[in-house]
Each structure stands twice: as C-alpha cells, then as structure tokens.
Amino acid sequence: MDINKGPYSNHLKLWRKPAEENCTMDEFQDSDETAFVIEEITTIIKDTVEATIGSSAYIQNRINQWTSSVVETSLNQLSKLNKPFKYIVTCIILQKNGAGLHTASSCFWDSTMDGSCTVRWENKSMYCIVTVFGLAV
Amino acid sequence: MEEYNAGEEVSFNADEASVTVKECIEGIIGGLDYNQNKVNQWTASIVEHSLTQLVKQGKPFKFIVNCAIMQKSGAGLHTANSCYWDTATDGSCTVRWENRTMYCVVSVFAVAVTC
C-alpha cells in the first residue's frame, strides 16, 4: 500500500511537517498553550487519584464508583485547561494479591503534537494506573 | 479528480474493529497459558499487530490501542475510561478475552482526523 497515493493522502500531509518551517518567537510562546504538557497533566491526575481513593482500602463494592469517579473528575479537570485537544483517560485499579498484570499501548497519531502520560499510584491494598492520551485537534 | 469526497465524514465502525482485534489476540495467545517471561512480548505483539491491521483499513483516523493481560488468580481488576471528543465521528471498542489461565482486555480508541 503506497500511503502517498490514494484517497487519504491529504490526511497524511497533516503528519508531515515541512522541515524548513520557520518558528518565530510568537509561535514559540503560543506553543505552550497548545502543547501536551506532561508535568501539568501528571499533577492533575495524581491529585484526582489521591482525592478519590487516597485513604481507602480495596473494597469490591466501591471499585466501580472509584474508577468512574477518577476518570470523570480527571476529564473535567483536563477540559478546564481549555487546550485544543481531545482526551482519552483510562483507569485500572488492581487488588494487591500477587497476580501479574501487564499492559501495553500503541498509538498511530501525529507524534509532533499528540502525547500521553501514565501515572502509577499504590497504597497498601491496591494499585491504580491512570493513562491520559491527548490528541491535537 | 479524486474519487473520494473530501467533505464526507466517516464514523468509527466498532464491530469491524472488534473482529480485527479478536483475531489478533487469538493468533498471538490463543492456546497458551500465562507465562511471566513471555507476557511482555505478548502485550507488545497484540498492540502492534492490532494497530497495523486497523491502519491497513485506510480510514482517516488516529488510533490508540491498549492491551492488559492479567493472570487468573482471584485478584479483582477494574478498568474504566472516559473520553472528551467528537461523539459523531470518534469511537472506541473494547474486546474481553479469556482462557483457563489469563484475561486479556484490549481497547481501541479511534479519533477522526479533521482536514
């Protein structure tokens, strides 16, 4: 399949920025407001997880609420940043029981503008892994 | 003159993606038991293979494929996801698979590329 031909070749131009693009001072300053800033997002997620399950032990009846609450609150906070991004937030809560858990993810996107970050949190009875994917609009 | 109408919006077909992903999982861990040494390879293979198959369909989407493999040992596992996107064109699908010794959960998120 030749990706330079065919009906979607226009879309693929999105993912190839010309190397000789000039970057003026104005563009550079603006880029902070339109970039995926990992530290900022990590802080937001850590705070959300702490606030939702910070002091709790693994309770089977509450887990559904917790996972939903973590993703919804995180998403609310992220949308308040008012950046031109679409977000996907996933949350995994795993009881500490000796079981093995492996996760992997693979993304087909614009690597210059899109990004992801993963926050791992744990307490005595459970692990919580939250991943945020941000895709530029 | 392009055959493709540039103004047409395509939405994500979750069923088709589901079938693609199931076949990938079966192909990679189909008859196998949980093996700690191999799990890393398996998760990586599943996501890469699924992504390749999805991209081959030639649709104007960015994709994120997520895979979790967990040993069956009585532990509780809960996952949730929430998305802030254009509900008309973007979508996701989750495939849950299991055998005697492990669970495998693969999620695909597709975000339309706007031109």
PDB file of C-alpha atoms in Angstrom:
ATOM      1  CA  MET A   1       0.000   0.000   0.000  1.00  0.00           C
ATOM      2  CA  ASP A   2       1.566   3.263  -1.086  1.00  0.00           C
ATOM      3  CA  ILE A   3       0.490   5.757   1.537  1.00  0.00           C
ATOM      4  CA  ASN A   4       1.377   8.730  -0.633  1.00  0.00           C
ATOM      5  CA  LYS A   5      -1.338   7.921  -3.112  1.00  0.00           C
ATOM      6  CA  GLY A   6      -4.952   7.077  -2.595  1.00  0.00           C
ATOM      7  CA  PRO A   7      -7.945   8.830  -1.126  1.00  0.00           C
ATOM      8  CA  TYR A   8      -6.452   9.705   2.244  1.00  0.00           C
ATOM      9  CA  SER A   9      -3.145  11.154   1.074  1.00  0.00           C
ATOM     10  CA  ASN A  10      -4.458  14.582   2.034  1.00  0.00           C
ATOM     11  CA  HIS A  11      -4.883  13.464   5.603  1.00  0.00           C
ATOM     12  CA  LEU A  12      -1.380  12.107   5.756  1.00  0.00           C
ATOM     13  CA  LYS A  13       0.027  15.544   4.984  1.00  0.00           C
ATOM     14  CA  LEU A  14      -1.053  16.511   8.478  1.00  0.00           C
ATOM     15  CA  TRP A  15       1.583  14.213   9.894  1.00  0.00           C
ATOM     16  CA  ARG A  16       4.479  15.503   7.914  1.00  0.00           C
ATOM     17  CA  LYS A  17       5.538  18.991   8.932  1.00  0.00           C
ATOM     18  CA  PRO A  18       7.997  20.515   6.445  1.00  0.00           C
ATOM     19  CA  ALA A  19      11.478  20.581   7.915  1.00  0.00           C
ATOM     20  CA  GLU A  20      12.095  24.139   6.805  1.00  0.00           C
ATOM     21  CA  GLU A  21       9.123  25.573   8.723  1.00  0.00           C
ATOM     22  CA  ASN A  22      10.186  28.797  10.427  1.00  0.00           C
ATOM     23  CA  CYS A  23       9.466  29.231  14.075  1.00  0.00           C
ATOM     24  CA  THR A  24       9.055  32.840  15.118  1.00  0.00           C
ATOM     25  CA  MET A  25       9.151  33.996  18.720  1.00  0.00           C
ATOM     26  CA  ASP A  26       5.365  34.432  18.714  1.00  0.00           C
ATOM     27  CA  GLU A  27       4.766  30.895  17.558  1.00  0.00           C
ATOM     28  CA  PHE A  28       7.132  29.586  20.167  1.00  0.00           C
ATOM     29  CA  GLN A  29       5.365  31.325  23.024  1.00  0.00           C
ATOM     30  CA  ASP A  30       1.960  30.208  21.743  1.00  0.00           C
ATOM     31  CA  SER A  31       3.097  26.622  21.579  1.00  0.00           C
ATOM     32  CA  ASP A  32       2.897  26.263  25.364  1.00  0.00           C
ATOM     33  CA  GLU A  33      -0.811  26.845  25.222  1.00  0.00           C
ATOM     34  CA  THR A  34      -1.312  24.283  22.533  1.00  0.00           C
ATOM     35  CA  ALA A  35       1.159  21.613  23.584  1.00  0.00           C
ATOM     36  CA  PHE A  36       0.585  18.485  25.602  1.00  0.00           C
ATOM     37  CA  VAL A  37       2.390  19.292  28.856  1.00  0.00           C
ATOM     38  CA  ILE A  38       3.130  16.071  30.692  1.00  0.00           C
ATOM     39  CA  GLU A  39       4.010  17.556  34.096  1.00  0.00           C
ATOM     40  CA  GLU A  40       0.839  19.581  34.311  1.00  0.00           C
ATOM     41  CA  ILE A  41      -1.303  16.588  33.449  1.00  0.00           C
ATOM     42  CA  THR A  42       0.565  14.270  35.825  1.00  0.00           C
ATOM     43  CA  THR A  43      -0.097  16.660  38.693  1.00  0.00           C
ATOM     44  CA  ILE A  44      -3.793  16.884  37.871  1.00  0.00           C
ATOM     45  CA  ILE A  45      -4.141  13.099  37.751  1.00  0.00           C
ATOM     46  CA  LYS A  46      -2.163  12.487  40.951  1.00  0.00           C
ATOM     47  CA  ASP A  47      -4.344  14.945  42.821  1.00  0.00           C
ATOM     48  CA  THR A  48      -7.504  13.363  41.454  1.00  0.00           C
ATOM     49  CA  VAL A  49      -6.472   9.841  42.460  1.00  0.00           C
ATOM     50  CA  GLU A  50      -5.408  10.957  45.937  1.00  0.00           C
ATOM     51  CA  ALA A  51      -8.677  12.748  46.459  1.00  0.00           C
ATOM     52  CA  THR A  52     -10.800   9.811  45.279  1.00  0.00           C
ATOM     53  CA  ILE A  53      -9.114   6.752  46.798  1.00  0.00           C
ATOM     54  CA  GLY A  54      -6.228   8.210  48.810  1.00  0.00           C
ATOM     55  CA  SER A  55      -7.038   6.748  52.151  1.00  0.00           C
ATOM     56  CA  SER A  56      -9.164   3.753  51.230  1.00  0.00           C
ATOM     57  CA  ALA A  57      -8.526   0.029  51.250  1.00  0.00           C
ATOM     58  CA  TYR A  58      -9.655  -2.178  48.346  1.00  0.00           C
ATOM     59  CA  ILE A  59     -13.412  -2.644  48.692  1.00  0.00           C
ATOM     60  CA  GLN A  60     -15.060  -4.656  45.944  1.00  0.00           C
ATOM     61  CA  ASN A  61     -18.401  -2.869  46.206  1.00  0.00           C
ATOM     62  CA  ARG A  62     -16.904   0.551  45.795  1.00  0.00           C
ATOM     63  CA  ILE A  63     -14.465  -0.102  42.983  1.00  0.00           C
ATOM     64  CA  ASN A  64     -16.871   0.666  40.168  1.00  0.00           C
ATOM     65  CA  GLN A  65     -17.638   4.047  41.678  1.00  0.00           C
ATOM     66  CA  TRP A  66     -13.969   4.790  42.215  1.00  0.00           C
ATOM     67  CA  THR A  67     -12.818   4.019  38.690  1.00  0.00           C
ATOM     68  CA  SER A  68     -15.700   6.031  37.225  1.00  0.00           C
ATOM     69  CA  SER A  69     -15.045   8.890  39.568  1.00  0.00           C
ATOM     70  CA  VAL A  70     -11.324   9.007  38.797  1.00  0.00           C
ATOM     71  CA  VAL A  71     -11.851   9.127  35.026  1.00  0.00           C
ATOM     72  CA  GLU A  72     -14.688  11.630  35.130  1.00  0.00           C
ATOM     73  CA  THR A  73     -13.014  14.012  37.546  1.00  0.00           C
ATOM     74  CA  SER A  74      -9.737  13.819  35.609  1.00  0.00           C
ATOM     75  CA  LEU A  75     -11.517  14.541  32.359  1.00  0.00           C
ATOM     76  CA  ASN A  76     -13.305  17.535  33.873  1.00  0.00           C
ATOM     77  CA  GLN A  77     -10.045  18.969  35.117  1.00  0.00           C
ATOM     78  CA  LEU A  78      -8.359  18.399  31.764  1.00  0.00           C
ATOM     79  CA  SER A  79     -11.121  20.047  29.772  1.00  0.00           C
ATOM     80  CA  LYS A  80     -10.843  23.082  32.063  1.00  0.00           C
ATOM     81  CA  LEU A  81      -7.335  23.628  30.707  1.00  0.00           C
ATOM     82  CA  ASN A  82      -9.038  24.838  27.513  1.00  0.00           C
ATOM     83  CA  LYS A  83      -6.431  23.439  25.202  1.00  0.00           C
ATOM     84  CA  PRO A  84      -7.264  22.320  21.635  1.00  0.00           C
ATOM     85  CA  PHE A  85      -7.122  18.618  22.475  1.00  0.00           C
ATOM     86  CA  LYS A  86      -9.365  15.583  22.531  1.00  0.00           C
ATOM     87  CA  TYR A  87      -8.650  13.444  25.619  1.00  0.00           C
ATOM     88  CA  ILE A  88      -8.931   9.761  26.489  1.00  0.00           C
ATOM     89  CA  VAL A  89      -8.472   8.804  30.142  1.00  0.00           C
ATOM     90  CA  THR A  90      -8.260   5.185  31.269  1.00  0.00           C
ATOM     91  CA  CYS A  91      -8.005   3.941  34.835  1.00  0.00           C
ATOM     92  CA  ILE A  92      -7.101   0.473  36.136  1.00  0.00           C
ATOM     93  CA  ILE A  93      -7.460  -0.496  39.796  1.00  0.00           C
ATOM     94  CA  LEU A  94      -5.923  -3.811  40.768  1.00  0.00           C
ATOM     95  CA  GLN A  95      -6.106  -5.526  44.128  1.00  0.00           C
ATOM     96  CA  LYS A  96      -2.723  -6.411  45.627  1.00  0.00           C
ATOM     97  CA  ASN A  97      -2.934 -10.138  45.554  1.00  0.00           C
ATOM     98  CA  GLY A  98       0.228 -11.380  43.907  1.00  0.00           C
ATOM     99  CA  ALA A  99      -1.353 -11.625  40.464  1.00  0.00           C
ATOM    100  CA  GLY A 100       0.632 -10.449  37.456  1.00  0.00           C
ATOM    101  CA  LEU A 101      -0.725  -7.640  35.292  1.00  0.00           C
ATOM    102  CA  HIS A 102       0.877  -6.389  32.089  1.00  0.00           C
ATOM    103  CA  THR A 103      -0.393  -3.572  29.911  1.00  0.00           C
ATOM    104  CA  ALA A 104       0.842  -2.120  26.644  1.00  0.00           C
ATOM    105  CA  SER A 105      -0.424   0.505  24.265  1.00  0.00           C
ATOM    106  CA  SER A 106       0.433   1.523  20.757  1.00  0.00           C
ATOM    107  CA  CYS A 107      -0.634   4.729  19.025  1.00  0.00           C
ATOM    108  CA  PHE A 108      -0.998   5.827  15.428  1.00  0.00           C
ATOM    109  CA  TRP A 109      -1.035   9.630  15.597  1.00  0.00           C
ATOM    110  CA  ASP A 110       0.840  12.839  14.956  1.00  0.00           C
ATOM    111  CA  SER A 111       3.918  12.422  17.108  1.00  0.00           C
ATOM    112  CA  THR A 112       4.776  16.126  16.990  1.00  0.00           C
ATOM    113  CA  MET A 113       1.540  17.283  18.581  1.00  0.00           C
ATOM    114  CA  ASP A 114      -0.073  14.356  20.385  1.00  0.00           C
ATOM    115  CA  GLY A 115       1.093  12.731  23.590  1.00  0.00           C
ATOM    116  CA  SER A 116       0.300  10.506  26.535  1.00  0.00           C
ATOM    117  CA  CYS A 117       1.232  10.163  30.154  1.00  0.00           C
ATOM    118  CA  THR A 118       0.778   7.394  32.702  1.00  0.00           C
ATOM    119  CA  VAL A 119       0.501   7.825  36.454  1.00  0.00           C
ATOM    120  CA  ARG A 120       1.085   4.805  38.720  1.00  0.00           C
ATOM    121  CA  TRP A 121      -0.167   5.056  42.267  1.00  0.00           C
ATOM    122  CA  GLU A 122      -0.384   2.489  45.055  1.00  0.00           C
ATOM    123  CA  ASN A 123      -1.286   2.036  48.656  1.00  0.00           C
ATOM    124  CA  LYS A 124      -1.214  -0.998  50.945  1.00  0.00           C
ATOM    125  CA  SER A 125      -4.084  -2.844  49.296  1.00  0.00           C
ATOM    126  CA  MET A 126      -4.260  -1.760  45.668  1.00  0.00           C
ATOM    127  CA  TYR A 127      -2.547  -0.350  42.598  1.00  0.00           C
ATOM    128  CA  CYS A 128      -4.085   2.369  40.455  1.00  0.00           C
ATOM    129  CA  ILE A 129      -2.810   3.110  36.952  1.00  0.00           C
ATOM    130  CA  VAL A 130      -4.221   6.091  35.057  1.00  0.00           C
ATOM    131  CA  THR A 131      -3.261   6.859  31.462  1.00  0.00           C
ATOM    132  CA  VAL A 132      -4.148  10.064  29.610  1.00  0.00           C
ATOM    133  CA  PHE A 133      -3.904  10.320  25.821  1.00  0.00           C
ATOM    134  CA  GLY A 134      -4.140  13.806  24.302  1.00  0.00           C
ATOM    135  CA  LEU A 135      -4.776  14.237  20.576  1.00  0.00           C
ATOM    136  CA  ALA A 136      -4.449  17.643  18.989  1.00  0.00           C
ATOM    137  CA  VAL A 137      -7.492  18.911  17.178  1.00  0.00           C
TER     138      VAL A 137
ATOM    139  CA  MET B   1     -10.434  14.398  -9.829  1.00  0.00           C
ATOM    140  CA  GLU B   2     -10.396  12.446  -6.590  1.00  0.00           C
ATOM    141  CA  GLU B   3     -12.922   9.649  -6.187  1.00  0.00           C
ATOM    142  CA  TYR B   4     -13.102  10.357  -2.502  1.00  0.00           C
ATOM    143  CA  ASN B   5     -15.377  13.179  -1.368  1.00  0.00           C
ATOM    144  CA  ALA B   6     -13.213  15.234   0.949  1.00  0.00           C
ATOM    145  CA  GLY B   7     -16.210  16.665   2.779  1.00  0.00           C
ATOM    146  CA  GLU B   8     -17.623  13.298   3.804  1.00  0.00           C
ATOM    147  CA  GLU B   9     -17.368  12.344   7.454  1.00  0.00           C
ATOM    148  CA  VAL B  10     -16.601   8.759   8.322  1.00  0.00           C
ATOM    149  CA  SER B  11     -17.529   7.362  11.700  1.00  0.00           C
ATOM    150  CA  PHE B  12     -15.762   4.592  13.537  1.00  0.00           C
ATOM    151  CA  ASN B  13     -17.058   1.087  12.932  1.00  0.00           C
ATOM    152  CA  ALA B  14     -16.687  -0.622  16.296  1.00  0.00           C
ATOM    153  CA  ASP B  15     -17.868  -4.052  15.142  1.00  0.00           C
ATOM    154  CA  GLU B  16     -15.315  -4.280  12.394  1.00  0.00           C
ATOM    155  CA  ALA B  17     -12.554  -3.216  14.781  1.00  0.00           C
ATOM    156  CA  SER B  18     -13.738  -5.771  17.345  1.00  0.00           C
ATOM    157  CA  VAL B  19     -13.431  -8.595  14.863  1.00  0.00           C
ATOM    158  CA  THR B  20      -9.967  -7.441  13.790  1.00  0.00           C
ATOM    159  CA  VAL B  21      -8.743  -7.295  17.375  1.00  0.00           C
ATOM    160  CA  LYS B  22     -10.213 -10.684  18.359  1.00  0.00           C
ATOM    161  CA  GLU B  23      -8.395 -12.319  15.502  1.00  0.00           C
ATOM    162  CA  CYS B  24      -5.126 -10.695  16.578  1.00  0.00           C
ATOM    163  CA  ILE B  25      -5.498 -11.916  20.149  1.00  0.00           C
ATOM    164  CA  GLU B  26      -6.372 -15.468  19.102  1.00  0.00           C
ATOM    165  CA  GLY B  27      -3.420 -15.521  16.767  1.00  0.00           C
ATOM    166  CA  ILE B  28      -0.953 -14.454  19.436  1.00  0.00           C
ATOM    167  CA  ILE B  29      -2.035 -16.063  22.738  1.00  0.00           C
ATOM    168  CA  GLY B  30      -4.730 -18.435  21.502  1.00  0.00           C
ATOM    169  CA  GLY B  31      -3.759 -21.744  23.042  1.00  0.00           C
ATOM    170  CA  LEU B  32      -1.217 -20.564  25.602  1.00  0.00           C
ATOM    171  CA  ASP B  33      -1.027 -20.469  29.403  1.00  0.00           C
ATOM    172  CA  TYR B  34       0.059 -17.415  31.405  1.00  0.00           C
ATOM    173  CA  ASN B  35       3.836 -17.219  31.273  1.00  0.00           C
ATOM    174  CA  GLN B  36       5.531 -14.428  33.169  1.00  0.00           C
ATOM    175  CA  ASN B  37       8.562 -14.398  30.878  1.00  0.00           C
ATOM    176  CA  LYS B  38       6.522 -14.083  27.747  1.00  0.00           C
ATOM    177  CA  VAL B  39       3.792 -11.681  28.803  1.00  0.00           C
ATOM    178  CA  ASN B  40       5.734  -8.552  27.848  1.00  0.00           C
ATOM    179  CA  GLN B  41       6.215  -9.850  24.323  1.00  0.00           C
ATOM    180  CA  TRP B  42       2.568 -10.817  24.065  1.00  0.00           C
ATOM    181  CA  THR B  43       1.163  -7.436  25.063  1.00  0.00           C
ATOM    182  CA  ALA B  44       3.561  -5.662  22.706  1.00  0.00           C
ATOM    183  CA  SER B  45       2.702  -8.019  19.828  1.00  0.00           C
ATOM    184  CA  ILE B  46      -1.006  -7.690  20.359  1.00  0.00           C
ATOM    185  CA  VAL B  47      -0.984  -3.887  20.294  1.00  0.00           C
ATOM    186  CA  GLU B  48       1.351  -3.618  17.337  1.00  0.00           C
ATOM    187  CA  HIS B  49      -0.404  -6.229  15.294  1.00  0.00           C
ATOM    188  CA  SER B  50      -3.872  -4.793  16.017  1.00  0.00           C
ATOM    189  CA  LEU B  51      -2.676  -1.304  15.155  1.00  0.00           C
ATOM    190  CA  THR B  52      -1.198  -2.462  11.850  1.00  0.00           C
ATOM    191  CA  GLN B  53      -4.409  -4.225  10.879  1.00  0.00           C
ATOM    192  CA  LEU B  54      -6.512  -1.193  11.795  1.00  0.00           C
ATOM    193  CA  VAL B  55      -4.320   1.214   9.849  1.00  0.00           C
ATOM    194  CA  LYS B  56      -4.469  -1.087   6.803  1.00  0.00           C
ATOM    195  CA  GLN B  57      -8.191  -0.376   6.569  1.00  0.00           C
ATOM    196  CA  GLY B  58      -7.135   3.025   5.262  1.00  0.00           C
ATOM    197  CA  LYS B  59      -9.623   5.116   7.236  1.00  0.00           C
ATOM    198  CA  PRO B  60      -8.895   8.724   8.279  1.00  0.00           C
ATOM    199  CA  PHE B  61      -8.399   8.047  11.994  1.00  0.00           C
ATOM    200  CA  LYS B  62      -5.711   8.311  14.639  1.00  0.00           C
ATOM    201  CA  PHE B  63      -5.718   5.127  16.744  1.00  0.00           C
ATOM    202  CA  ILE B  64      -4.784   4.214  20.293  1.00  0.00           C
ATOM    203  CA  VAL B  65      -4.692   0.515  21.164  1.00  0.00           C
ATOM    204  CA  ASN B  66      -4.378  -0.536  24.785  1.00  0.00           C
ATOM    205  CA  CYS B  67      -3.905  -4.133  25.988  1.00  0.00           C
ATOM    206  CA  ALA B  68      -3.934  -5.538  29.529  1.00  0.00           C
ATOM    207  CA  ILE B  69      -3.151  -9.186  30.322  1.00  0.00           C
ATOM    208  CA  MET B  70      -3.864 -10.441  33.808  1.00  0.00           C
ATOM    209  CA  GLN B  71      -3.163 -13.793  35.421  1.00  0.00           C
ATOM    210  CA  LYS B  72      -6.234 -15.600  36.769  1.00  0.00           C
ATOM    211  CA  SER B  73      -5.502 -15.754  40.442  1.00  0.00           C
ATOM    212  CA  GLY B  74      -8.532 -14.404  42.217  1.00  0.00           C
ATOM    213  CA  ALA B  75      -7.456 -10.759  42.318  1.00  0.00           C
ATOM    214  CA  GLY B  76     -10.003  -8.103  41.446  1.00  0.00           C
ATOM    215  CA  LEU B  77      -9.335  -5.859  38.462  1.00  0.00           C
ATOM    216  CA  HIS B  78     -11.457  -2.912  37.374  1.00  0.00           C
ATOM    217  CA  THR B  79     -10.880  -0.589  34.472  1.00  0.00           C
ATOM    218  CA  ALA B  80     -12.751   2.494  33.317  1.00  0.00           C
ATOM    219  CA  ASN B  81     -12.236   5.019  30.576  1.00  0.00           C
ATOM    220  CA  SER B  82     -13.693   8.375  29.711  1.00  0.00           C
ATOM    221  CA  CYS B  83     -13.265  10.382  26.534  1.00  0.00           C
ATOM    222  CA  TYR B  84     -13.550  14.029  25.590  1.00  0.00           C
ATOM    223  CA  TRP B  85     -14.031  14.050  21.817  1.00  0.00           C
ATOM    224  CA  ASP B  86     -16.444  14.471  18.928  1.00  0.00           C
ATOM    225  CA  THR B  87     -19.091  11.817  19.517  1.00  0.00           C
ATOM    226  CA  ALA B  88     -20.287  11.963  15.918  1.00  0.00           C
ATOM    227  CA  THR B  89     -17.050  10.754  14.383  1.00  0.00           C
ATOM    228  CA  ASP B  90     -14.898   9.274  17.156  1.00  0.00           C
ATOM    229  CA  GLY B  91     -15.420   5.975  18.920  1.00  0.00           C
ATOM    230  CA  SER B  92     -13.954   3.115  20.851  1.00  0.00           C
ATOM    231  CA  CYS B  93     -14.373  -0.592  21.293  1.00  0.00           C
ATOM    232  CA  THR B  94     -13.226  -2.973  23.992  1.00  0.00           C
ATOM    233  CA  VAL B  95     -12.615  -6.678  23.498  1.00  0.00           C
ATOM    234  CA  ARG B  96     -12.510  -9.008  26.522  1.00  0.00           C
ATOM    235  CA  TRP B  97     -10.937 -12.409  26.021  1.00  0.00           C
ATOM    236  CA  GLU B  98     -10.029 -15.159  28.438  1.00  0.00           C
ATOM    237  CA  ASN B  99      -8.745 -18.670  28.651  1.00  0.00           C
ATOM    238  CA  ARG B 100      -8.018 -21.003  31.564  1.00  0.00           C
ATOM    239  CA  THR B 101      -5.089 -19.036  32.982  1.00  0.00           C
ATOM    240  CA  MET B 102      -5.458 -15.403  31.954  1.00  0.00           C
ATOM    241  CA  TYR B 103      -7.684 -12.496  30.969  1.00  0.00           C
ATOM    242  CA  CYS B 104      -6.881 -10.175  28.100  1.00  0.00           C
ATOM    243  CA  VAL B 105      -8.630  -6.822  27.656  1.00  0.00           C
ATOM    244  CA  VAL B 106      -7.903  -4.758  24.547  1.00  0.00           C
ATOM    245  CA  SER B 107      -9.350  -1.266  23.989  1.00  0.00           C
ATOM    246  CA  VAL B 108      -9.202   0.599  20.704  1.00  0.00           C
ATOM    247  CA  PHE B 109      -9.861   4.343  20.572  1.00  0.00           C
ATOM    248  CA  ALA B 110     -10.298   5.999  17.170  1.00  0.00           C
ATOM    249  CA  VAL B 111     -10.215   9.770  16.776  1.00  0.00           C
ATOM    250  CA  ALA B 112     -11.174  11.262  13.424  1.00  0.00           C
ATOM    251  CA  VAL B 113      -8.605  13.305  11.601  1.00  0.00           C
ATOM    252  CA  THR B 114     -10.086  16.649  10.608  1.00  0.00           C
ATOM    253  CA  CYS B 115      -8.809  18.283   7.471  1.00  0.00           C
TER     254      CYS B 115
END
